[in-house]
Structures are given as C-alpha cells and as structure tokens.
Amino acid sequence: MSRTTPKAATVTETPSSTTAAPAYDPSAQESGSLGHGLKQRHLSMIALGGVIGAGLFVGSGAGIAAAGPSIVIAYAVSGLLVMLVMRMLGEMSAAYPSSGSFSTHAERAIGPWAGFTSGWAFWVMLSTAVGLEGIGAAKIVTGWLPGTPEWMWVALFMAVFTGTNLAAVKNFGEFEFWFAALKVAAIVAFLALGVLAVAGLLPGSDGTDGANLSEIMPGGVHGLIIGLLASVFAYGGIESVTVAAAESEDPVRGVASAVRTAMWRIGLFYIGSMAVIVLLVPWNSPALVEKGPYVAALDTLGIPGAGQIMNVVVLIALLSAMNANTYTASRVAFSLVRRGKGPKALGRVTGGVPRAAVLASSAFGFVCVLLSYWRPDDVFAWLLNMIGAVILVVWLFIAASQLVLRRRLEREEPARLTVRMWAFPWLTWVAVAGILAIFALMLLEPGTRVQVLSTGALTLVLAATGYVSQRRNGRTSA
C-alpha cells in the first residue's frame, strides 16, 4: 500500500536500476534544531544508572512477598524480554538516531498513525510519572521535616527540574550523570555487602545456610505471575537512553554502547540484587513490604541507620526519574510536533532546547499532582490505570517496527546496521509472544485487568485520532 510522501521527505535510492519513489523519512522533519551537548560520559552513565529506579528499591518488596525466592526467576525472565526489546530498539536507533526514538521508527515502519499512538501514549505515561515521583520524593522529605507541607516540596522539585531542562541539554546530562553515579554506587555497595554476608566474610555474619530457599515457589504459579508482572514494570524507562542518544556527540556510538551493555547491567543490578535479598531475608518477612527489601536486608546485616540510608537512595532515585522523565517527555513531544502530530507551538526551539515542550510536559505532571490531592479516588486512580500497561504497548510497537525496518535496511541500506538483533526474526517473534503473554496474564489477574482495559481504551482513542489525522493530511497533500 502506497503512502503520500510529505514535502519534507528525503529521497533514497533502492538497489534496482529504476529510480525509486521518495521514501518517507520522519526524522528529517525534526533534525537540525536540537543541541548536541550530551557527552559520551553522560550517555554511558545515563545508560548505566537509568535502569535503577524507585521501583527496584521499593516496589520489588511486594513481588518478593508474593513469589518468594522465585522472584529471581521472574526478574530473569522479564529481564530477557527487556534485553530483546532493547536490542531491537538499539538496532533501529543506531540506524536512524532520533529524539522521537521508537515513535519515529513506528512511523517509518508502520505509518504516521503508529508514530502518533506510541509517541503520545508514552508522553502521557512519562508526564504522569513525573508527578508521581514528585509526590513520592515529597513524602520522604516531609518524613524528615514533619510539619512542612507536602505540596511545597512537590512544587520545589518540579520547579528545579523544569529549570534544569529549560537550560542547555548539558545541564540535564550533568544532573543525571551524578544522580546515576550515586545510584550505581549505592547498589554496588549493597551487592558487595550482601555477597560478603552470604559467604560469611562480613564481620558479625555467619553466612547463609540456604534455609530461606527451602520453598522456591511458596505462592505457587499465581505468586510467580504476580512477581513477573511486578518485575516487568520495574524495568520501565530503560528505553529513554535512545532518546538521549540523539543529542549526544556521537549518536550511533552512544546507542550501540548502551545497548551492548544492557545485558550485564540488568543481570547485575536487578537479578543479582534479588538473589542477595532472598538469601538474606525470609520471603515471608513483613519488613520486605513495610520497609522495602533493601532496608530489610541491611537491617539483617545490622547496618546502623539502614532505613535512613535507603531513604536517601530512594529520594535520589525519585529525583533522577523526575529529571529523566521530564527530559524524555519533552523530546518525544518535540519530535511528534515537528512531524506534524501536535500543536506547532510545542515545536519551538530556543538555544537548542524545546522549551515549550518542556513546560507542557512539566505542567501536565503538576496537574497530575493536583488531581492526586483533589480527586485521589476517582480521577487520579483512573489516570493511573490508564497508563498502567502503556510500556507494553510501546514494546509491541518496537517489535512490529523492527520486523519491518530490518528487512528494509537489509534490502536498501545494509551499512546502517551497526547494531543487529540476535537471531532475527525468531527472537523478535519470541519477544512479541512474551509481550502478548504478559497482556494475557494481566487480564487474568483482577488487580491488573483494569489497567489493561484502560490502557487499551487510551491506545484505541489515540490510534483512531492518528488514523483520522493521517487520512486528512494525505488528502491535503494530494
């Protein structure tokens, strides 16, 4: 099926002897405006620390309580899926660096409606997450400073990171560099202490006898499913590094480096820490949920002030996520608008920064904060459910896009394939099957069924809007 080529399209040549029709290149419409202030050290540390979030430090406790020691299996299975998704995304982003990342790839592979749907769904998710992270960070600070209003801290954090992102992109890079460095240092220190304790080499520790592993799956298959779902969403946000790569000094090298190190980062930080925790703390300990798994493990080791140490680490993780999500949301919005899929005002760039898009993303996040105060039981709860499974929708678009673009690249521009998906197309189809299986598991679980249905409704509305816009633009161009 042919598609009308926009005026800003570039022309590529196919290997055939005849002149090819102009090929649609979405990234051509957004190039030449953003700055390139991110250095390789920024990108490397963002890639390294970007996988470490508050979901790992706090949210994993509920997964361990449900799945027991089999949480390690759950994180390993979902980690393999994330590795496949990142490899597919890395292949496309190295070939076509773009601030729109998977949204641009979906538009190039499937059509403008697909770019519109995946991009705006991701933007809503990220902007809402900024508000949620601001609320979480404020709760920690008010615990230290009781009597101070929570809204004041949320407003302060929102103002700081909006200002950071309104400035040059290198400022975002510096903030995220140090945030990521602190998170990496914290989790490496935790792993080192944990391994020494397990081996009986830590002063005051006799090692572990494996008693905590007497029941691998105490919650049965149902518990493992809950742990699997918890682990999938703990990985959310790892895609952001390919957005940042578009503003780095060497986008192709940056993407390739980030993707190639994804495997050991996931294995060390996620699977490794889950293994240490279940060896040190009984799976049915109330402290796993009440205090968080890392605090529970540090308490077991007798580390003084473990709770406050982890509160500081979680605060850093939340502030890092606010900073990164504001950045990523603004770049995704900028890319969409520059490709004719949103209000033109959001596409304005000053000093290499899409400041209107930054303000819009921050404003949406702040509205979410207000909704959490005004209507926590209906409007805000509905919003949370609506974005609950967006990351799976995005992963599905990534897999579908890669199936199409890989064939096209092999046929027309094989030199662009500096990063290649393993065992194509078999592992791509394995990833698709895995994503669909997670959707099915969520539908079976009463606690997550409403998220799938709400996210499905959002996706359908966006897809219909994008399709109507695509048809209208096609008629106008014709």
Coordinates of N, CA and C in Angstrom, one line a residue, residues 108-318:
R108 N 8.0 5.3 10.6 CA 8.7 4.9 9.4 C 8.3 3.5 8.9
A109 N 8.0 2.6 9.9 CA 7.8 1.2 9.5 C 6.3 1.0 9.2
I110 N 5.4 1.5 10.1 CA 4.0 1.1 10.0 C 3.1 2.2 9.4
G111 N 3.4 3.5 9.8 CA 2.6 4.6 9.3 C 2.5 5.7 10.3
P112 N 2.1 6.9 9.9 CA 2.0 8.0 10.8 C 1.1 7.8 12.0
W113 N 0.1 7.0 11.9 CA -0.8 6.8 13.0 C -0.1 6.0 14.1
A114 N 0.8 5.1 13.7 CA 1.5 4.3 14.7 C 2.5 5.2 15.5
G115 N 3.2 6.1 14.8 CA 4.0 7.0 15.5 C 3.3 7.9 16.4
F116 N 2.1 8.4 16.0 CA 1.2 9.2 16.8 C 0.8 8.5 18.1
T117 N 0.3 7.3 17.9 CA -0.2 6.5 19.0 C 0.9 6.1 20.0
S118 N 2.0 5.6 19.6 CA 3.0 5.2 20.6 C 3.7 6.4 21.2
G119 N 3.8 7.5 20.5 CA 4.5 8.6 21.0 C 3.7 9.4 22.1
W120 N 2.4 9.6 21.8 CA 1.6 10.4 22.7 C 1.2 9.5 23.9
A121 N 1.1 8.2 23.7 CA 0.8 7.3 24.9 C 2.0 7.4 25.8
F122 N 3.2 7.3 25.3 CA 4.4 7.3 26.1 C 4.6 8.7 26.8
W123 N 4.2 9.8 26.1 CA 4.3 11.1 26.7 C 3.4 11.2 27.9
V124 N 2.1 10.7 27.7 CA 1.2 10.8 28.9 C 1.7 10.0 30.0
M125 N 2.3 8.8 29.8 CA 2.9 8.0 30.8 C 4.0 8.7 31.6
L126 N 5.0 9.3 30.8 CA 6.1 9.9 31.4 C 5.7 11.2 32.2
S127 N 4.8 12.0 31.6 CA 4.4 13.2 32.3 C 3.7 12.9 33.6
T128 N 2.9 11.9 33.6 CA 2.2 11.5 34.8 C 3.2 10.9 35.8
A129 N 4.2 10.2 35.3 CA 5.2 9.7 36.2 C 6.0 10.8 36.9
V130 N 6.2 11.9 36.2 CA 6.9 13.0 36.8 C 6.2 13.5 38.1
G131 N 4.8 13.6 38.0 CA 4.0 14.0 39.1 C 4.1 13.0 40.2
L132 N 4.0 11.7 39.9 CA 4.0 10.6 40.9 C 5.4 10.6 41.6
E133 N 6.4 10.8 40.9 CA 7.8 10.8 41.5 C 7.9 12.0 42.4
G134 N 7.4 13.1 42.0 CA 7.4 14.3 42.9 C 6.7 14.1 44.2
I135 N 5.5 13.4 44.1 CA 4.8 13.1 45.3 C 5.6 12.2 46.2
G136 N 6.2 11.1 45.6 CA 7.0 10.2 46.4 C 8.2 10.9 47.1
A137 N 8.9 11.7 46.4 CA 10.0 12.4 46.9 C 9.6 13.4 48.1
A138 N 8.5 14.0 47.9 CA 8.0 15.0 48.9 C 7.6 14.2 50.2
K139 N 7.1 13.0 50.1 CA 6.7 12.2 51.3 C 8.0 11.9 52.1
I140 N 9.1 11.6 51.4 CA 10.3 11.2 52.1 C 10.8 12.5 52.9
V141 N 10.8 13.6 52.2 CA 11.3 14.9 52.8 C 10.4 15.3 54.0
T142 N 9.1 15.2 53.9 CA 8.3 15.5 55.0 C 8.4 14.6 56.1
G143 N 8.9 13.4 55.9 CA 9.2 12.4 57.0 C 10.4 12.9 57.8
W144 N 11.3 13.6 57.1 CA 12.5 14.1 57.8 C 12.1 15.5 58.4
L145 N 11.3 16.2 57.8 CA 10.9 17.6 58.2 C 9.4 17.6 58.5
P146 N 8.9 17.0 59.5 CA 7.4 17.0 59.7 C 6.9 18.4 60.0
G147 N 5.7 18.6 59.5 CA 5.1 19.9 59.6 C 5.2 20.8 58.4
T148 N 6.2 20.4 57.5 CA 6.3 21.1 56.2 C 5.3 20.6 55.2
P149 N 4.6 21.5 54.5 CA 3.6 21.0 53.6 C 4.2 20.2 52.4
E150 N 3.5 19.1 52.1 CA 4.0 18.2 51.0 C 4.0 18.9 49.7
W151 N 2.9 19.7 49.4 CA 2.8 20.4 48.1 C 4.0 21.4 47.9
M152 N 4.5 21.9 49.0 CA 5.6 22.9 48.8 C 6.8 22.1 48.2
W153 N 7.1 20.9 48.7 CA 8.3 20.2 48.2 C 8.0 19.7 46.8
V154 N 6.8 19.3 46.5 CA 6.5 18.9 45.1 C 6.7 20.1 44.2
A155 N 6.2 21.3 44.6 CA 6.4 22.5 43.7 C 7.9 22.8 43.6
L156 N 8.7 22.7 44.6 CA 10.1 23.0 44.6 C 10.8 22.0 43.6
F157 N 10.5 20.7 43.7 CA 11.2 19.7 42.9 C 10.8 19.9 41.4
M158 N 9.5 20.2 41.2 CA 9.0 20.5 39.8 C 9.7 21.7 39.2
A159 N 9.9 22.7 40.0 CA 10.5 24.0 39.6 C 12.0 23.7 39.2
V160 N 12.7 23.0 40.1 CA 14.1 22.7 39.9 C 14.3 22.0 38.6
F161 N 13.6 20.9 38.4 CA 13.8 20.1 37.2 C 13.2 20.6 35.9
T162 N 12.2 21.5 36.1 CA 11.8 22.2 34.9 C 12.8 23.2 34.5
G163 N 13.4 23.9 35.5 CA 14.5 24.8 35.2 C 15.7 24.2 34.6
T164 N 16.1 23.0 35.1 CA 17.2 22.2 34.6 C 17.0 21.9 33.1
N165 N 15.8 21.4 32.8 CA 15.5 21.0 31.4 C 15.3 22.2 30.5
L166 N 15.0 23.4 31.0 CA 14.8 24.5 30.2 C 16.2 25.1 29.7
A167 N 17.2 24.8 30.5 CA 18.6 25.2 30.2 C 19.2 24.3 29.2
A168 N 20.4 24.4 28.9 CA 21.1 23.6 27.9 C 21.1 22.2 28.2
V169 N 21.0 21.3 27.2 CA 20.9 19.9 27.5 C 22.1 19.3 28.3
K170 N 23.2 20.0 28.3 CA 24.3 19.5 29.1 C 24.0 19.6 30.5
N171 N 23.2 20.5 31.0 CA 22.8 20.6 32.4 C 22.0 19.4 32.8
F172 N 21.1 19.0 31.9 CA 20.4 17.7 32.2 C 21.4 16.6 32.3
G173 N 22.3 16.6 31.4 CA 23.3 15.5 31.4 C 24.1 15.5 32.7
E174 N 24.5 16.6 33.2 CA 25.3 16.7 34.4 C 24.5 16.2 35.6
F175 N 23.3 16.7 35.7 CA 22.4 16.3 36.8 C 22.3 14.8 36.8
E176 N 21.9 14.2 35.6 CA 21.7 12.8 35.5 C 22.9 12.0 35.7
F177 N 24.1 12.5 35.3 CA 25.4 11.8 35.5 C 25.6 11.6 37.0
W178 N 25.4 12.6 37.8 CA 25.7 12.5 39.2 C 24.6 11.7 39.9
F179 N 23.4 11.9 39.5 CA 22.3 11.0 40.1 C 22.6 9.6 39.8
A180 N 22.9 9.3 38.6 CA 23.2 7.9 38.2 C 24.4 7.3 38.9
A181 N 25.4 8.1 39.0 CA 26.6 7.7 39.7 C 26.3 7.3 41.2
L182 N 25.5 8.1 41.9 CA 25.1 7.8 43.2 C 24.3 6.5 43.4
K183 N 23.4 6.4 42.4 CA 22.5 5.1 42.4 C 23.4 3.9 42.2
V184 N 24.3 4.0 41.2 CA 25.2 2.9 40.9 C 26.1 2.5 42.1
A185 N 26.6 3.6 42.7 CA 27.5 3.4 43.9 C 26.7 2.7 45.0
A186 N 25.5 3.1 45.2 CA 24.6 2.6 46.3 C 24.4 1.1 46.1
I187 N 24.0 0.7 44.9 CA 23.6 -0.7 44.6 C 24.8 -1.6 44.6
V188 N 25.9 -1.0 44.1 CA 27.2 -1.8 44.1 C 27.6 -2.1 45.5
A189 N 27.5 -1.1 46.4 CA 27.9 -1.2 47.8 C 27.0 -2.3 48.4
F190 N 25.7 -2.2 48.1 CA 24.7 -3.2 48.7 C 25.1 -4.6 48.2
L191 N 25.4 -4.8 47.0 CA 25.7 -6.1 46.4 C 27.0 -6.6 47.1
A192 N 28.0 -5.7 47.3 CA 29.2 -6.2 47.9 C 29.0 -6.6 49.3
L193 N 28.3 -5.8 50.1 CA 28.0 -6.2 51.5 C 27.2 -7.5 51.5
G194 N 26.2 -7.6 50.6 CA 25.4 -8.8 50.6 C 26.1 -10.1 50.2
V195 N 27.0 -10.0 49.3 CA 27.8 -11.2 48.9 C 28.7 -11.6 50.0
L196 N 29.4 -10.6 50.7 CA 30.2 -10.9 51.8 C 29.4 -11.6 52.9
A197 N 28.2 -11.1 53.2 CA 27.4 -11.6 54.3 C 27.0 -13.1 53.9
V198 N 26.6 -13.3 52.7 CA 26.2 -14.6 52.2 C 27.3 -15.6 52.4
A199 N 28.5 -15.1 52.1 CA 29.7 -16.0 52.2 C 30.3 -16.1 53.6
G200 N 29.7 -15.3 54.5 CA 30.2 -15.4 55.9 C 31.5 -14.6 56.1
L201 N 31.8 -13.7 55.2 CA 33.0 -12.9 55.3 C 32.8 -11.6 55.9
L202 N 31.6 -11.2 56.2 CA 31.3 -9.9 56.8 C 31.4 -10.0 58.3
P203 N 32.1 -9.1 59.0 CA 32.2 -9.2 60.4 C 30.8 -9.3 61.1
G204 N 30.6 -10.3 62.0 CA 29.3 -10.5 62.6 C 28.3 -11.3 61.9
S205 N 28.8 -11.8 60.7 CA 27.9 -12.7 59.8 C 28.4 -14.1 59.8
D206 N 27.5 -15.0 59.9 CA 27.9 -16.5 59.9 C 27.6 -17.1 58.5
G207 N 27.2 -16.3 57.6 CA 26.9 -16.8 56.2 C 25.4 -17.3 56.2
T208 N 25.0 -17.8 55.1 CA 23.7 -18.3 55.0 C 23.7 -19.8 54.7
D209 N 22.7 -20.5 55.3 CA 22.7 -22.0 55.1 C 21.7 -22.4 54.0
G210 N 21.1 -21.5 53.4 CA 20.1 -21.8 52.3 C 18.7 -22.1 52.8
A211 N 18.5 -21.8 54.2 CA 17.2 -22.1 54.7 C 16.1 -21.3 54.1
N212 N 16.4 -20.1 53.7 CA 15.4 -19.2 53.0 C 14.9 -19.7 51.7
L213 N 15.7 -20.7 51.1 CA 15.3 -21.2 49.8 C 14.6 -22.6 49.9
S214 N 14.2 -23.0 51.1 CA 13.5 -24.2 51.3 C 12.2 -24.4 50.5
E215 N 11.6 -23.2 50.2 CA 10.4 -23.1 49.4 C 10.7 -22.2 48.2
I216 N 10.9 -22.7 47.0 CA 11.3 -21.8 45.9 C 10.0 -21.1 45.4
M217 N 8.9 -21.7 45.4 CA 7.7 -21.1 44.9 C 6.6 -21.2 45.9
P218 N 6.7 -20.5 47.1 CA 5.7 -20.7 48.1 C 4.3 -20.2 47.7
G219 N 4.2 -19.3 46.8 CA 2.9 -18.8 46.3 C 2.4 -19.5 45.1
G220 N 3.1 -20.6 44.7 CA 2.7 -21.3 43.5 C 2.9 -20.5 42.2
V221 N 2.2 -21.0 41.2 CA 2.2 -20.3 39.9 C 1.6 -18.9 40.0
H222 N 0.6 -18.8 40.8 CA -0.1 -17.5 41.0 C 0.9 -16.4 41.5
G223 N 1.7 -16.8 42.5 CA 2.7 -15.9 43.1 C 3.8 -15.6 42.1
L224 N 4.2 -16.5 41.3 CA 5.2 -16.3 40.3 C 4.7 -15.3 39.3
I225 N 3.4 -15.4 38.9 CA 2.8 -14.5 38.0 C 2.8 -13.0 38.5
I226 N 2.4 -12.9 39.8 CA 2.5 -11.6 40.4 C 3.9 -11.0 40.4
G227 N 4.9 -11.8 40.8 CA 6.2 -11.4 40.7 C 6.7 -11.0 39.4
L228 N 6.3 -11.8 38.4 CA 6.7 -11.5 37.0 C 6.1 -10.1 36.5
L229 N 4.9 -9.9 36.9 CA 4.3 -8.6 36.5 C 5.0 -7.4 37.2
A230 N 5.3 -7.6 38.5 CA 6.0 -6.6 39.2 C 7.4 -6.3 38.6
S231 N 8.0 -7.4 38.2 CA 9.4 -7.2 37.6 C 9.3 -6.5 36.3
V232 N 8.3 -6.8 35.5 CA 8.2 -6.2 34.1 C 8.2 -4.7 34.3
F233 N 7.3 -4.2 35.2 CA 7.2 -2.7 35.3 C 8.3 -2.0 36.0
A234 N 9.1 -2.8 36.8 CA 10.3 -2.3 37.4 C 11.3 -1.9 36.4
Y235 N 11.3 -2.5 35.2 CA 12.2 -2.2 34.1 C 11.8 -1.0 33.3
G236 N 10.6 -0.5 33.5 CA 10.2 0.6 32.6 C 11.1 1.8 32.7
G237 N 11.3 2.5 31.5 CA 12.1 3.7 31.5 C 13.5 3.4 30.9
I238 N 13.8 2.1 30.7 CA 15.2 1.8 30.1 C 15.3 2.3 28.7
E239 N 14.1 2.5 28.0 CA 14.1 3.0 26.6 C 14.7 4.4 26.5
S240 N 14.7 5.2 27.5 CA 15.0 6.6 27.4 C 16.4 6.9 26.9
V241 N 17.3 6.0 27.1 CA 18.7 6.2 26.7 C 18.7 6.5 25.1
T242 N 17.9 5.8 24.4 CA 17.9 6.0 22.9 C 17.4 7.4 22.5
V243 N 16.6 8.0 23.4 CA 16.1 9.4 23.1 C 17.3 10.3 23.4
A244 N 18.0 10.1 24.5 CA 19.1 11.0 24.9 C 20.2 10.9 23.8
A245 N 20.4 9.7 23.3 CA 21.5 9.5 22.3 C 21.4 10.4 21.1
A246 N 20.2 10.9 20.7 CA 20.0 11.7 19.6 C 20.7 13.1 19.8
E247 N 20.9 13.5 21.1 CA 21.5 14.8 21.4 C 22.9 14.6 21.9
S248 N 23.5 13.4 21.6 CA 24.9 13.2 22.0 C 25.9 13.6 20.9
E249 N 27.1 13.6 21.2 CA 28.1 14.0 20.2 C 28.3 12.9 19.1
D250 N 28.0 11.7 19.5 CA 28.1 10.6 18.5 C 26.9 9.6 18.7
P251 N 25.7 9.9 18.2 CA 24.5 9.2 18.5 C 24.7 7.7 18.2
V252 N 25.2 7.3 17.1 CA 25.3 5.9 16.7 C 26.2 5.1 17.7
R253 N 27.3 5.7 18.0 CA 28.2 5.0 19.0 C 27.6 4.9 20.4
G254 N 26.9 6.0 20.8 CA 26.2 6.1 22.1 C 25.1 5.0 22.2
V255 N 24.3 4.9 21.2 CA 23.2 3.8 21.2 C 23.9 2.5 21.3
A256 N 24.8 2.2 20.4 CA 25.4 0.9 20.3 C 26.1 0.5 21.7
S257 N 26.7 1.4 22.3 CA 27.4 1.1 23.6 C 26.3 0.9 24.7
A258 N 25.3 1.7 24.7 CA 24.2 1.5 25.7 C 23.5 0.1 25.6
V259 N 23.2 -0.2 24.4 CA 22.5 -1.5 24.1 C 23.4 -2.7 24.4
R260 N 24.7 -2.6 24.1 CA 25.5 -3.8 24.2 C 25.8 -4.0 25.7
T261 N 25.7 -3.0 26.6 CA 26.0 -3.3 28.0 C 24.7 -3.5 28.8
A262 N 23.6 -3.5 28.1 CA 22.3 -3.7 28.8 C 22.2 -5.1 29.5
M263 N 22.8 -6.1 28.9 CA 22.7 -7.4 29.4 C 23.3 -7.5 30.8
W264 N 24.5 -7.1 30.9 CA 25.2 -7.3 32.2 C 24.6 -6.3 33.3
R265 N 24.1 -5.1 32.8 CA 23.5 -4.2 33.8 C 22.3 -4.8 34.4
I266 N 21.4 -5.4 33.6 CA 20.2 -6.0 34.1 C 20.5 -7.2 34.9
G267 N 21.5 -8.0 34.5 CA 21.8 -9.2 35.3 C 22.4 -8.8 36.6
L268 N 23.3 -7.8 36.7 CA 23.9 -7.4 38.0 C 23.0 -6.7 38.9
F269 N 22.4 -5.6 38.4 CA 21.6 -4.7 39.3 C 20.3 -5.3 39.7
Y270 N 19.5 -6.0 38.8 CA 18.2 -6.5 39.1 C 18.3 -7.9 39.6
I271 N 18.7 -8.8 38.8 CA 18.7 -10.2 39.1 C 19.7 -10.5 40.3
G272 N 20.8 -9.9 40.3 CA 21.8 -10.0 41.3 C 21.3 -9.6 42.7
S273 N 20.7 -8.4 42.7 CA 20.2 -7.9 44.0 C 19.0 -8.7 44.5
M274 N 18.2 -9.2 43.6 CA 17.1 -10.0 44.1 C 17.6 -11.3 44.7
A275 N 18.7 -11.9 44.1 CA 19.3 -13.1 44.7 C 19.8 -12.9 46.0
V276 N 20.5 -11.8 46.2 CA 21.1 -11.4 47.5 C 20.0 -11.3 48.6
I277 N 18.9 -10.6 48.2 CA 17.9 -10.3 49.2 C 17.2 -11.6 49.6
V278 N 16.8 -12.5 48.7 CA 16.1 -13.7 49.1 C 17.0 -14.6 49.9
L279 N 18.3 -14.5 49.7 CA 19.3 -15.3 50.5 C 19.4 -14.8 52.0
L280 N 19.2 -13.5 52.1 CA 19.4 -12.8 53.4 C 18.1 -12.7 54.2
V281 N 17.0 -12.5 53.6 CA 15.7 -12.2 54.2 C 14.7 -13.3 53.9
P282 N 14.0 -13.8 54.9 CA 12.9 -14.8 54.6 C 11.9 -14.1 53.8
W283 N 11.3 -14.9 52.8 CA 10.4 -14.3 51.9 C 9.1 -13.8 52.5
N284 N 8.8 -14.4 53.7 CA 7.5 -14.0 54.4 C 7.7 -13.0 55.5
S285 N 8.9 -12.3 55.5 CA 9.2 -11.3 56.5 C 8.3 -10.1 56.2
P286 N 7.5 -9.6 57.1 CA 6.7 -8.3 56.9 C 7.6 -7.1 56.5
A287 N 8.8 -7.1 56.9 CA 9.7 -6.0 56.6 C 9.9 -5.8 55.1
L288 N 9.8 -6.8 54.3 CA 10.0 -6.7 52.9 C 9.1 -5.6 52.3
V289 N 7.8 -5.6 52.7 CA 6.8 -4.7 52.2 C 6.8 -3.4 53.0
E290 N 6.9 -3.6 54.4 CA 6.8 -2.4 55.3 C 7.9 -1.5 55.1
K291 N 9.1 -2.0 55.0 CA 10.3 -1.2 55.0 C 11.0 -1.1 53.6
G292 N 10.7 -2.1 52.8 CA 11.3 -2.2 51.5 C 12.4 -3.3 51.6
P293 N 12.6 -4.0 50.5 CA 13.6 -5.2 50.5 C 15.0 -4.8 50.9
Y294 N 15.5 -3.7 50.4 CA 16.9 -3.3 50.6 C 17.1 -2.9 52.1
V295 N 16.1 -2.2 52.6 CA 16.2 -1.8 54.1 C 16.2 -3.1 54.9
A296 N 15.2 -4.0 54.6 CA 15.1 -5.2 55.3 C 16.4 -6.0 55.3
A297 N 17.1 -6.1 54.1 CA 18.4 -6.8 54.0 C 19.5 -6.1 54.8
L298 N 19.5 -4.8 54.8 CA 20.5 -4.0 55.5 C 20.3 -4.2 57.0
D299 N 19.0 -4.2 57.4 CA 18.7 -4.4 58.9 C 19.2 -5.8 59.3
T300 N 19.0 -6.8 58.4 CA 19.5 -8.2 58.7 C 21.0 -8.2 59.0
L301 N 21.7 -7.3 58.2 CA 23.2 -7.3 58.4 C 23.6 -6.4 59.5
G302 N 22.6 -5.7 60.2 CA 23.0 -4.9 61.3 C 23.6 -3.6 60.9
I303 N 23.4 -3.1 59.7 CA 23.9 -1.8 59.3 C 23.2 -0.7 60.0
P304 N 23.9 0.2 60.8 CA 23.3 1.2 61.5 C 22.6 2.2 60.6
G305 N 21.4 2.7 60.9 CA 20.7 3.7 60.1 C 20.3 3.2 58.7
A306 N 20.1 1.9 58.6 CA 19.8 1.4 57.2 C 18.6 2.0 56.6
G307 N 17.6 2.3 57.4 CA 16.4 2.9 56.9 C 16.6 4.2 56.3
Q308 N 17.4 5.1 57.0 CA 17.6 6.4 56.5 C 18.6 6.4 55.3
I309 N 19.5 5.5 55.3 CA 20.4 5.4 54.2 C 19.6 5.1 52.9
M310 N 18.7 4.1 53.0 CA 17.9 3.8 51.8 C 16.9 4.9 51.5
N311 N 16.4 5.6 52.5 CA 15.5 6.7 52.1 C 16.3 7.7 51.3
V312 N 17.5 8.0 51.6 CA 18.3 8.9 50.8 C 18.5 8.4 49.4
V313 N 18.8 7.1 49.3 CA 19.0 6.5 47.9 C 17.7 6.5 47.1
V314 N 16.6 6.2 47.8 CA 15.3 6.2 47.1 C 14.9 7.7 46.7
L315 N 15.2 8.6 47.5 CA 15.0 10.1 47.2 C 15.8 10.4 45.9
I316 N 17.1 10.0 45.9 CA 17.9 10.3 44.7 C 17.3 9.6 43.5
A317 N 16.8 8.3 43.6 CA 16.2 7.6 42.5 C 15.0 8.4 42.0
L318 N 14.2 8.9 42.9 CA 13.0 9.6 42.5 C 13.3 10.9 41.8

